[in-house]
Tab-separated table of N, CA and C in Angstrom:
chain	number	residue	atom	x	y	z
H	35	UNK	N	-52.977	-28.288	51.723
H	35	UNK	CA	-53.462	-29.227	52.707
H	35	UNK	C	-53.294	-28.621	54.087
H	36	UNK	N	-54.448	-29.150	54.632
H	36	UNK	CA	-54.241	-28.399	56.644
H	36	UNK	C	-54.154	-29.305	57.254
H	37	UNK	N	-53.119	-29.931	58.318
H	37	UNK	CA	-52.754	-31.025	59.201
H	37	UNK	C	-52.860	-30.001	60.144
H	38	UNK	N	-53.666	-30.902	61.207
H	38	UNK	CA	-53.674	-30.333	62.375
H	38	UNK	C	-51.969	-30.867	63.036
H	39	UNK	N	-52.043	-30.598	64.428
H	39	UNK	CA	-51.464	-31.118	65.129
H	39	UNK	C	-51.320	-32.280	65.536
H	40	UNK	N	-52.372	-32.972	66.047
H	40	UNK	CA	-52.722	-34.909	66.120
H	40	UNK	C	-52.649	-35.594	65.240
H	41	UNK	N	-52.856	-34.873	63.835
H	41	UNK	CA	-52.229	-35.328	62.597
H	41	UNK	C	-51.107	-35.779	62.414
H	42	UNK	N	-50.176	-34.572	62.804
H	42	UNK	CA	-48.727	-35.086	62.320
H	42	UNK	C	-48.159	-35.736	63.511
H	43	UNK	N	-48.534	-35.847	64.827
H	43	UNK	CA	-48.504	-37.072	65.485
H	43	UNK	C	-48.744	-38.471	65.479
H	44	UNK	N	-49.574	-38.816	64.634
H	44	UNK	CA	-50.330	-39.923	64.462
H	44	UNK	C	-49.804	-40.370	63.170
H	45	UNK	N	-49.236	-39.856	62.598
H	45	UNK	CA	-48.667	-39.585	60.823
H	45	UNK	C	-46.764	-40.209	61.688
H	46	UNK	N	-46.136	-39.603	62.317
H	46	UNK	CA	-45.222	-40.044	63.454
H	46	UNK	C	-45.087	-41.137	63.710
H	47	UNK	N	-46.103	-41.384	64.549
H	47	UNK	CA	-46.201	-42.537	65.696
H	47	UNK	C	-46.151	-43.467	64.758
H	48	UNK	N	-47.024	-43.388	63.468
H	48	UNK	CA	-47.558	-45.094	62.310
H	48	UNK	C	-46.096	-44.924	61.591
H	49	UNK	N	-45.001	-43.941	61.519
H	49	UNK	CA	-43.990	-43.900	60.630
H	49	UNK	C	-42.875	-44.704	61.775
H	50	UNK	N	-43.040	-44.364	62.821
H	50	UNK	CA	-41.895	-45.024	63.880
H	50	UNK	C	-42.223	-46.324	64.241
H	51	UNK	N	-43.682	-47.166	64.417
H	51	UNK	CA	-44.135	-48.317	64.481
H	51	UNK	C	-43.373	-49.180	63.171
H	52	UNK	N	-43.836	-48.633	61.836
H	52	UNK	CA	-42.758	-49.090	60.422
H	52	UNK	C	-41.454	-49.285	60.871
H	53	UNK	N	-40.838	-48.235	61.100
H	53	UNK	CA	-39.284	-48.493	61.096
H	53	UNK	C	-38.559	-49.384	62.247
H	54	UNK	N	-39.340	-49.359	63.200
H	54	UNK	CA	-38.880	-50.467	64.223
H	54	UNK	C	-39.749	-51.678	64.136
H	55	UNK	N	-40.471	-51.989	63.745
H	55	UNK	CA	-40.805	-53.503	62.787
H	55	UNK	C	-40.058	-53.969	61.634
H	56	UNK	N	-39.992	-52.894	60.986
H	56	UNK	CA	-38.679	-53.119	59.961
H	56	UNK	C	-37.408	-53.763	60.491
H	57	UNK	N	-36.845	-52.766	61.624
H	57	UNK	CA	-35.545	-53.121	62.074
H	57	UNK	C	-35.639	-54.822	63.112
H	58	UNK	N	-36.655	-54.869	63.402
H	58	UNK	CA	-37.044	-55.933	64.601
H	58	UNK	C	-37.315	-57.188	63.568
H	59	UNK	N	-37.979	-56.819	62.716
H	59	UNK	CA	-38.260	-58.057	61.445
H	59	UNK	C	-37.061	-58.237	60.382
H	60	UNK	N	-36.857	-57.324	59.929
H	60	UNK	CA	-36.114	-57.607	58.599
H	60	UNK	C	-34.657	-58.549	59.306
H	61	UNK	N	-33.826	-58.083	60.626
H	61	UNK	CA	-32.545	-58.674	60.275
H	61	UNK	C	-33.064	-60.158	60.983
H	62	UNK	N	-32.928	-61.351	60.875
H	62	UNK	CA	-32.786	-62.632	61.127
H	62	UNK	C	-31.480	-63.429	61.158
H	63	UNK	N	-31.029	-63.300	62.414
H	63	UNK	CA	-29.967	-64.229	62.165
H	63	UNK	C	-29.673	-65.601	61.821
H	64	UNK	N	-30.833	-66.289	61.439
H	64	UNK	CA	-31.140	-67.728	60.565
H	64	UNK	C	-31.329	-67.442	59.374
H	65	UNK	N	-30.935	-66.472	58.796
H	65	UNK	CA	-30.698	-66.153	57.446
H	65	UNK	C	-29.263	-66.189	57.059
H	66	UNK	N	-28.900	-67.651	57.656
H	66	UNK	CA	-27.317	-67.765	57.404
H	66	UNK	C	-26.766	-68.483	55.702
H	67	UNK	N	-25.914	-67.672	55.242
H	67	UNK	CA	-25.873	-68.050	53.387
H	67	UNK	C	-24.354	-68.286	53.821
H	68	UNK	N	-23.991	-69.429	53.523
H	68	UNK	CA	-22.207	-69.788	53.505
H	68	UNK	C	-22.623	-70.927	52.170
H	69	UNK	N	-23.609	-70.437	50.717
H	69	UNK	CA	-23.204	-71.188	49.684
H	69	UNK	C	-22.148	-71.601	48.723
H	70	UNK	N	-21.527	-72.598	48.678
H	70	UNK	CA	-20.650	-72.534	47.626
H	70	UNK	C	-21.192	-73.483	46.436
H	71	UNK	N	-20.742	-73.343	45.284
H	71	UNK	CA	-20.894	-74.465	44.538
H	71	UNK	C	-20.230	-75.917	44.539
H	72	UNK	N	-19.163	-75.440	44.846
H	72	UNK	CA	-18.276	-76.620	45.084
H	72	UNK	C	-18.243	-77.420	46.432
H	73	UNK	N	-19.057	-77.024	47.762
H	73	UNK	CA	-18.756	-77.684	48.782
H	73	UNK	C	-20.570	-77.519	49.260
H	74	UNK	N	-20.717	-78.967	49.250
H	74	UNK	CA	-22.209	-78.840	50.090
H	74	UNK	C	-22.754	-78.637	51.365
H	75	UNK	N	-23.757	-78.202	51.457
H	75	UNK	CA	-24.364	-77.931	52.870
H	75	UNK	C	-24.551	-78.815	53.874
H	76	UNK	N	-24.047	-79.136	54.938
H	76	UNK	CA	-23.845	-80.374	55.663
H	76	UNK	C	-24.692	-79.744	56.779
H	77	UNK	N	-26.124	-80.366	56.845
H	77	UNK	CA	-26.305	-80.155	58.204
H	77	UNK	C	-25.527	-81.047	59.908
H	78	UNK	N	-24.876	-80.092	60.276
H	78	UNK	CA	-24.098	-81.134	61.322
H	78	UNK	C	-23.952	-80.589	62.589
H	79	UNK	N	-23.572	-80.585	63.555
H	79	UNK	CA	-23.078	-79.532	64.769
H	79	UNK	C	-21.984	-80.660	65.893
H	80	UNK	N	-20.948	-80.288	66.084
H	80	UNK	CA	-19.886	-80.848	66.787
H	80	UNK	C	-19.528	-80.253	68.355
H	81	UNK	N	-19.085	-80.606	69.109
H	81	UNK	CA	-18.886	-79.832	70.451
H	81	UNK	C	-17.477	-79.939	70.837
H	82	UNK	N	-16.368	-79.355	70.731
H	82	UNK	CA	-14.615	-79.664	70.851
H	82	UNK	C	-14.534	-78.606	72.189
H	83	UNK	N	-13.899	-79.769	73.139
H	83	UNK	CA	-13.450	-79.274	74.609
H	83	UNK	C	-12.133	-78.518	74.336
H	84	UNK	N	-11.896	-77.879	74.731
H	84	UNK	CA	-10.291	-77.412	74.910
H	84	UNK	C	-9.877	-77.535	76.030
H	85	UNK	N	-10.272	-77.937	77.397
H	85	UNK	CA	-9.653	-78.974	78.114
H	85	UNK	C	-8.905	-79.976	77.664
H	86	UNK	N	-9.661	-80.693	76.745
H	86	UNK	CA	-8.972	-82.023	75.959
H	86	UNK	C	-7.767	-81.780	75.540
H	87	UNK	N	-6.620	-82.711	76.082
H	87	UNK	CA	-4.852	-82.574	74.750
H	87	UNK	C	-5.418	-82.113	73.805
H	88	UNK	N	-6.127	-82.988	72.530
H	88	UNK	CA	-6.106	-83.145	71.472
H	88	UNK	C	-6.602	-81.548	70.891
H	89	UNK	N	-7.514	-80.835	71.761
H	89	UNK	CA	-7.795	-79.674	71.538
H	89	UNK	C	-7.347	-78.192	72.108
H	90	UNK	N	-6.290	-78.745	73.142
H	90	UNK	CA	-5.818	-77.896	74.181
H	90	UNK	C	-5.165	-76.477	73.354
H	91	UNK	N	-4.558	-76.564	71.935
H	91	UNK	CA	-3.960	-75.251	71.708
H	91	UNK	C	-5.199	-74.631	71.254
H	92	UNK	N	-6.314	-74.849	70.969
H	92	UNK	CA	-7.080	-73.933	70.712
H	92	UNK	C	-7.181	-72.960	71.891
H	93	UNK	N	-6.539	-72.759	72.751
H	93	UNK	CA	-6.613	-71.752	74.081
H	93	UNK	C	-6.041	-70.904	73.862
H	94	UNK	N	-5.490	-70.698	72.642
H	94	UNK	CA	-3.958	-69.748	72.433
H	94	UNK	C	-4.364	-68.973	70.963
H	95	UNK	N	-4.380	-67.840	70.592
H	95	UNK	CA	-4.872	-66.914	69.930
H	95	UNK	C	-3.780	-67.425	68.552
H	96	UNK	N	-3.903	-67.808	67.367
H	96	UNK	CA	-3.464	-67.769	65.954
H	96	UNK	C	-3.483	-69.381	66.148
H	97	UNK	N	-3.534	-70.415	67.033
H	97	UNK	CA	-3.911	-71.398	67.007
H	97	UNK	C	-4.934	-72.223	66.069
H	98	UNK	N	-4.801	-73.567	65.304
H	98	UNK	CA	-6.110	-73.732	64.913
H	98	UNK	C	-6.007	-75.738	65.259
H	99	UNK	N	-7.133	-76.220	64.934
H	99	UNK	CA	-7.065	-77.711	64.987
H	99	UNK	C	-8.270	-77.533	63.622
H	100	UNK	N	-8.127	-79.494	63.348
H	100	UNK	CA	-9.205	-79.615	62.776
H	100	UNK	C	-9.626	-80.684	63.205
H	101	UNK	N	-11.002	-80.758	62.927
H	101	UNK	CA	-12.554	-81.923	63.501
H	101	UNK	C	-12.519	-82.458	62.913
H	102	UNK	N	-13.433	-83.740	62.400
H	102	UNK	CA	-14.311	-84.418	61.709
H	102	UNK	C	-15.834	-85.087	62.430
H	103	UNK	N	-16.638	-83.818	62.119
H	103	UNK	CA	-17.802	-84.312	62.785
H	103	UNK	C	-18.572	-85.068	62.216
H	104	UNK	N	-19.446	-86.083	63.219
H	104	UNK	CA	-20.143	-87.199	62.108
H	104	UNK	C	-21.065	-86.670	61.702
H	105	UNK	N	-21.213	-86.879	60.451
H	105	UNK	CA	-22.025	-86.860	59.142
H	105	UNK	C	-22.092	-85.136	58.877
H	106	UNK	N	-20.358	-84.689	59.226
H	106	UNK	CA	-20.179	-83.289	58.299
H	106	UNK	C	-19.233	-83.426	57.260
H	107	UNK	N	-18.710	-82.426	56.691
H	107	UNK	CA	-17.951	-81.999	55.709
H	107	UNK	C	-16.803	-83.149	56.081
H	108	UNK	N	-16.453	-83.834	54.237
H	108	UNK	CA	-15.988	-85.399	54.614
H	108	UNK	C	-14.385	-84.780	54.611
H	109	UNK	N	-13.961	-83.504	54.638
H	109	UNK	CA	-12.540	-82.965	54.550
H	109	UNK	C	-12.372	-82.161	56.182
H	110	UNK	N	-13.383	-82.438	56.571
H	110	UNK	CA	-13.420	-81.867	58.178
H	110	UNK	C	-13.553	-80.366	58.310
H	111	UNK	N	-13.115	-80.076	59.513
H	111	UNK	CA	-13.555	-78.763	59.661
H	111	UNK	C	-11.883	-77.881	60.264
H	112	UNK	N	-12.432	-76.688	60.144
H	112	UNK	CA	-11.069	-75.729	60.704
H	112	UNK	C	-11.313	-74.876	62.177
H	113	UNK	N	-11.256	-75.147	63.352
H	113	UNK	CA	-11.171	-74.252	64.214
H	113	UNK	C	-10.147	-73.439	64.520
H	114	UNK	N	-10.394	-71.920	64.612
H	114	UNK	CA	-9.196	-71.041	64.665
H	114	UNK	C	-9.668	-69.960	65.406
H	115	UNK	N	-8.576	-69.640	66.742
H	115	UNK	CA	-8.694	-68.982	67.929
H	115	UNK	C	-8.125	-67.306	66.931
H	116	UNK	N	-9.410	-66.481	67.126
H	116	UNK	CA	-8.655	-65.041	66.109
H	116	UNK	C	-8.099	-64.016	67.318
H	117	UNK	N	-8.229	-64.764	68.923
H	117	UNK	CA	-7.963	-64.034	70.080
H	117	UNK	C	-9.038	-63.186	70.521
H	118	UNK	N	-10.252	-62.854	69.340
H	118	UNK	CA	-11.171	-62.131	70.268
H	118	UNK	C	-12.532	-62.869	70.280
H	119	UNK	N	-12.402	-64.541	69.555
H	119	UNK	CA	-12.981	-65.168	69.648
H	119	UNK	C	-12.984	-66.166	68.451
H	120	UNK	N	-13.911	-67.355	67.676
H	120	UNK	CA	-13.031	-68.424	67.016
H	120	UNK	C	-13.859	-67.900	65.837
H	121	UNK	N	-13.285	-68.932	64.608
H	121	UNK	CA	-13.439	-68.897	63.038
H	121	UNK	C	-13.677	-70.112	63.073
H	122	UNK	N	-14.876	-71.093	62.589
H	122	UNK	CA	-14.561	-72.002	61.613
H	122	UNK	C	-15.497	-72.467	60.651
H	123	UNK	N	-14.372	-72.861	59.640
H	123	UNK	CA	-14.217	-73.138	58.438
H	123	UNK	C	-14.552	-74.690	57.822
H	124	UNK	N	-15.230	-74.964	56.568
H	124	UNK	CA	-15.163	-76.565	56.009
H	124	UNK	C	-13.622	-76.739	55.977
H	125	UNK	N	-12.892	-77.630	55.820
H	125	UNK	CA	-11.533	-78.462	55.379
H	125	UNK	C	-11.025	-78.290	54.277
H	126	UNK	N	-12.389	-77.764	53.541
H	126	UNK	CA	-11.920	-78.695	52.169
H	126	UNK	C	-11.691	-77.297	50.829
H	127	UNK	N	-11.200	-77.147	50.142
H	127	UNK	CA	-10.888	-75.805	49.302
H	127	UNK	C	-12.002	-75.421	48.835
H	128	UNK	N	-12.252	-73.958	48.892
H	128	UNK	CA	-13.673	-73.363	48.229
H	128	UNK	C	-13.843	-73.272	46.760
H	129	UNK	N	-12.472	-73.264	46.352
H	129	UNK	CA	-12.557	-73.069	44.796
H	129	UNK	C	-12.360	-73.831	43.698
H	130	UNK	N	-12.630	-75.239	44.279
H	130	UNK	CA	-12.260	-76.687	43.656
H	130	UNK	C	-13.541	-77.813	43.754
H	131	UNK	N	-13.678	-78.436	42.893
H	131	UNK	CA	-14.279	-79.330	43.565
H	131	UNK	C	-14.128	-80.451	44.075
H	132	UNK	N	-14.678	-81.240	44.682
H	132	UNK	CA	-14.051	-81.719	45.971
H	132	UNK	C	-13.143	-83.500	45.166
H	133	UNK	N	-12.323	-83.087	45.562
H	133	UNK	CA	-11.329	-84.291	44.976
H	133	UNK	C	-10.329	-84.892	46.711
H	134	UNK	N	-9.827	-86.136	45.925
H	134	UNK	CA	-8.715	-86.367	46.861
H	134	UNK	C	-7.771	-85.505	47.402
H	135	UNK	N	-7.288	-84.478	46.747
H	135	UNK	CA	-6.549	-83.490	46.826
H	135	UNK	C	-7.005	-82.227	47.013
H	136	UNK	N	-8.589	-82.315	47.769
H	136	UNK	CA	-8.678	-80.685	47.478
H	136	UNK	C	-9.088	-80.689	49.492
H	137	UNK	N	-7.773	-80.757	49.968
H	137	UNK	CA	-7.782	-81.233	51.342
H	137	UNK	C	-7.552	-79.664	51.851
H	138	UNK	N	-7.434	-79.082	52.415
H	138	UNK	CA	-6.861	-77.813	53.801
H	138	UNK	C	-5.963	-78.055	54.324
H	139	UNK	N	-4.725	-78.063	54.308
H	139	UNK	CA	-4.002	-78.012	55.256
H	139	UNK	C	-3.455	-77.330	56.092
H	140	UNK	N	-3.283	-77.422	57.775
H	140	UNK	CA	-3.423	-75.889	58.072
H	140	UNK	C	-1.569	-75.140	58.611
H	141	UNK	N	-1.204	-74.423	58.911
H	141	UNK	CA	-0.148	-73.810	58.966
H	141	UNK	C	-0.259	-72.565	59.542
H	142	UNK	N	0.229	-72.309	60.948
H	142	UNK	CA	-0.177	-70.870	61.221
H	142	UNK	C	-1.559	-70.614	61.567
H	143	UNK	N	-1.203	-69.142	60.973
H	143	UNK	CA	-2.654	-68.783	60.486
H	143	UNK	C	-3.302	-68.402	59.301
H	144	UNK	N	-2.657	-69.766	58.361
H	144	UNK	CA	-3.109	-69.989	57.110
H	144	UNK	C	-3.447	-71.407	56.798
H	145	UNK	N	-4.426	-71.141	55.882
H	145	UNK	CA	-4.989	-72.758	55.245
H	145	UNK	C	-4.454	-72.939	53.697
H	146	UNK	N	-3.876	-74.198	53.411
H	146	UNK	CA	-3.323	-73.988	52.046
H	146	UNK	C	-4.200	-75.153	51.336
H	147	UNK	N	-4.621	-74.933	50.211
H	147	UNK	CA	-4.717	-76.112	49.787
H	147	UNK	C	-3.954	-76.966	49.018
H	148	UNK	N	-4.028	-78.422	49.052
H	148	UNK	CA	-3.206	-79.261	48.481
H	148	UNK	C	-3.300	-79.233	46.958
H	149	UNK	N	-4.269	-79.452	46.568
H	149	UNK	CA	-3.900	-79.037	45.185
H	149	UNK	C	-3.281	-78.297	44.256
H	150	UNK	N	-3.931	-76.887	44.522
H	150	UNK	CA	-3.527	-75.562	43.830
H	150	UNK	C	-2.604	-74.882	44.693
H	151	UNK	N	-2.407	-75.154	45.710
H	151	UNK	CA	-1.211	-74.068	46.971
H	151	UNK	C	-1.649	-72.962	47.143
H	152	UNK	N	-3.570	-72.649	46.986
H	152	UNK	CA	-4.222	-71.308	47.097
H	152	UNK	C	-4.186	-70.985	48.564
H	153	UNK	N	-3.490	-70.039	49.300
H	153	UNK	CA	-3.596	-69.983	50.459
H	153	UNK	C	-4.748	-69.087	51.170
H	154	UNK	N	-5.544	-68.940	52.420
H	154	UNK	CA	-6.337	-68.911	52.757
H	154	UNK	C	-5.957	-68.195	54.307
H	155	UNK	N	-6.420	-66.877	54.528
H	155	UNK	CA	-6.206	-66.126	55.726
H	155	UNK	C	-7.416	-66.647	56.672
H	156	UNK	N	-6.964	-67.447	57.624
H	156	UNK	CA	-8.067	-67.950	59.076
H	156	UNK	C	-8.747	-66.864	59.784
H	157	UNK	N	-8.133	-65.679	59.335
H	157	UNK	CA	-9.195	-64.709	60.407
H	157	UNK	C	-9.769	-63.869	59.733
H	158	UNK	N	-9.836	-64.303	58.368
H	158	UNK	CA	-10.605	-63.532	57.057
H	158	UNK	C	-11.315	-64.396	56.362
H	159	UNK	N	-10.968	-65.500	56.038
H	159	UNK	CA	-11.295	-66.775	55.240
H	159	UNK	C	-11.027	-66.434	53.969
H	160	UNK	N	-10.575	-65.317	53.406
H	160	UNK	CA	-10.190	-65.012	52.235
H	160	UNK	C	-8.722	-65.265	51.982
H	161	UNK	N	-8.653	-65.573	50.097
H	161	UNK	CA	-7.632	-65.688	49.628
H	161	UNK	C	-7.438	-64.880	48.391
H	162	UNK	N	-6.465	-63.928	48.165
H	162	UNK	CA	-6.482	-62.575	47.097
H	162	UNK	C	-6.687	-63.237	45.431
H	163	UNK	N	-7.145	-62.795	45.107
H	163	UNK	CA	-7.839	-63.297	43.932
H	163	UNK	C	-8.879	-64.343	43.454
H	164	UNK	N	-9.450	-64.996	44.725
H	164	UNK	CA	-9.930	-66.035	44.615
H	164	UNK	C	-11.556	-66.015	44.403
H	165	UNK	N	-12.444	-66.415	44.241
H	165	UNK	CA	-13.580	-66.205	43.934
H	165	UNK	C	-14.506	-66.254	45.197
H	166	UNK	N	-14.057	-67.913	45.669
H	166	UNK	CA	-14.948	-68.182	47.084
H	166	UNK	C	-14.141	-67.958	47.838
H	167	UNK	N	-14.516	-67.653	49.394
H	167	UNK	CA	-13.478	-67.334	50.444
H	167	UNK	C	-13.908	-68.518	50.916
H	168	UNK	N	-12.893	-68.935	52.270
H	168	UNK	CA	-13.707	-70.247	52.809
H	168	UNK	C	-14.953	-70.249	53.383
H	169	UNK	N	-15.486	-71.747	53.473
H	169	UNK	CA	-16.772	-71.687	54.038
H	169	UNK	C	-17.269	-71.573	55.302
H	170	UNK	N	-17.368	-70.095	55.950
H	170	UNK	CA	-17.812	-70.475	57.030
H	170	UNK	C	-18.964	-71.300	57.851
H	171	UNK	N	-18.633	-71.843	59.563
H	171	UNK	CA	-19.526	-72.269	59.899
H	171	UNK	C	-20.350	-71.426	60.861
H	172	UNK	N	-20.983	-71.592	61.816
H	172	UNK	CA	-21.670	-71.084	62.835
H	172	UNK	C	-21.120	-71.441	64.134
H	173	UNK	N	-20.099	-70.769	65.248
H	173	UNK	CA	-19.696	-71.274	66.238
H	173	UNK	C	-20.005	-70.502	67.955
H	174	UNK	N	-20.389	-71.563	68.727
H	174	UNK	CA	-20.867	-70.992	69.834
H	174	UNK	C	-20.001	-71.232	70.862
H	175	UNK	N	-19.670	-70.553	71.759
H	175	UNK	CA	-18.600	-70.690	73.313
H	175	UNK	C	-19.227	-71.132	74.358
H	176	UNK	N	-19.148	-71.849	75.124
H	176	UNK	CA	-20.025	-72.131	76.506
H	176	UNK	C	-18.694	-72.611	77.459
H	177	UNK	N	-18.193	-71.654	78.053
H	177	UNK	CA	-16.992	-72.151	79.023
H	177	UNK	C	-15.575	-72.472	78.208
H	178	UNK	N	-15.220	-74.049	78.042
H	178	UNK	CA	-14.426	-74.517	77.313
H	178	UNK	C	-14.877	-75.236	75.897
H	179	UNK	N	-16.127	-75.453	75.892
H	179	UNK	CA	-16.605	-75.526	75.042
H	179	UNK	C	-17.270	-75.234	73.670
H	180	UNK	N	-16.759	-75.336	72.461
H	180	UNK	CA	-16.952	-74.833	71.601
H	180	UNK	C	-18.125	-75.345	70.367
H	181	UNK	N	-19.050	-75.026	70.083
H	181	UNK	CA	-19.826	-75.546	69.285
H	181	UNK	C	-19.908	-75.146	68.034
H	182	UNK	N	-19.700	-75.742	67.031
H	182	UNK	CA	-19.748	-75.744	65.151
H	182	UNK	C	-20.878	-76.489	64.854
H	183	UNK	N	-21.632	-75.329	64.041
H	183	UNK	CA	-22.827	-75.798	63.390
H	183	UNK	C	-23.193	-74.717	61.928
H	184	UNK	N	-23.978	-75.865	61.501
H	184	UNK	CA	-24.231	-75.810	60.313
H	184	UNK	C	-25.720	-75.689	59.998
């Protein structure tokens, strides 16, 4: 075969148009997957001041509180300061299904659950051997303000 020169320019140019449509298309950050089987998808979004007492240690790095936003996750939610910015989490245990007892309780910078005593690292959401890690949410900063969404 004989390629000129404008050839393998043009052969170039249509190969670099691909790969940066690729890169510009393929990643979507609304391609958010936090499925579990055991804990359902709550569409919800909450806004927690840390001005507020009730939210004030979230200002402090290994800190966490928990929410209950209306019409989210009925075991609430986990906010946790990782110091280079927040984590949060459903309430409720990933590897159970959802009972009276399958509550979060938080400690540190660990989540335990009441049932099984499976404990749960806040700035990993993982627990060693466990199948599901917790469920993360989607969280945004605006000043003191923190937004969890789903």
């Amino acid at each position: 075969m004989n390629y000129t020169f404008d050839t393998f320019f043009k052969m170039k140019k249509i190969l670099s148009l691909i790969l940066i449509s690729t890169f510009l298309f393929g990643c979507n950050k609304d391609k958010w997957n936090n499925n579990n089987p055991y804990l359902p998808n709550y569409p919800f979004s909450i806004e927690v001041n840390k001005s507020l007492p009730t939210y004030s240690t979230l200002n402090f790095t290994g800190n966490a509180v928990k929410a209950y936003p209306t019409n989210g996750p009925s075991k609430g939610i986990i906010i946790f300061n990782t110091g280079s910015g927040y984590n949060a989490y459903d309430g409720a245990c990933p590897n159970q299904d959802l009972t009276s007892c399958s509550t979060l309780s938080v400690s540190a910078s660990n989540a335990t659950c009441l049932c099984g005593s499976e404990k749960y690292n806040l700035f990993t959401g993982q627990s060693a051997g466990k199948q599901y890690p917790l469920k993360p949410y989607r969280v945004e900063v605006n000043g003191d303000v923190i937004r969890v969404y789903n």
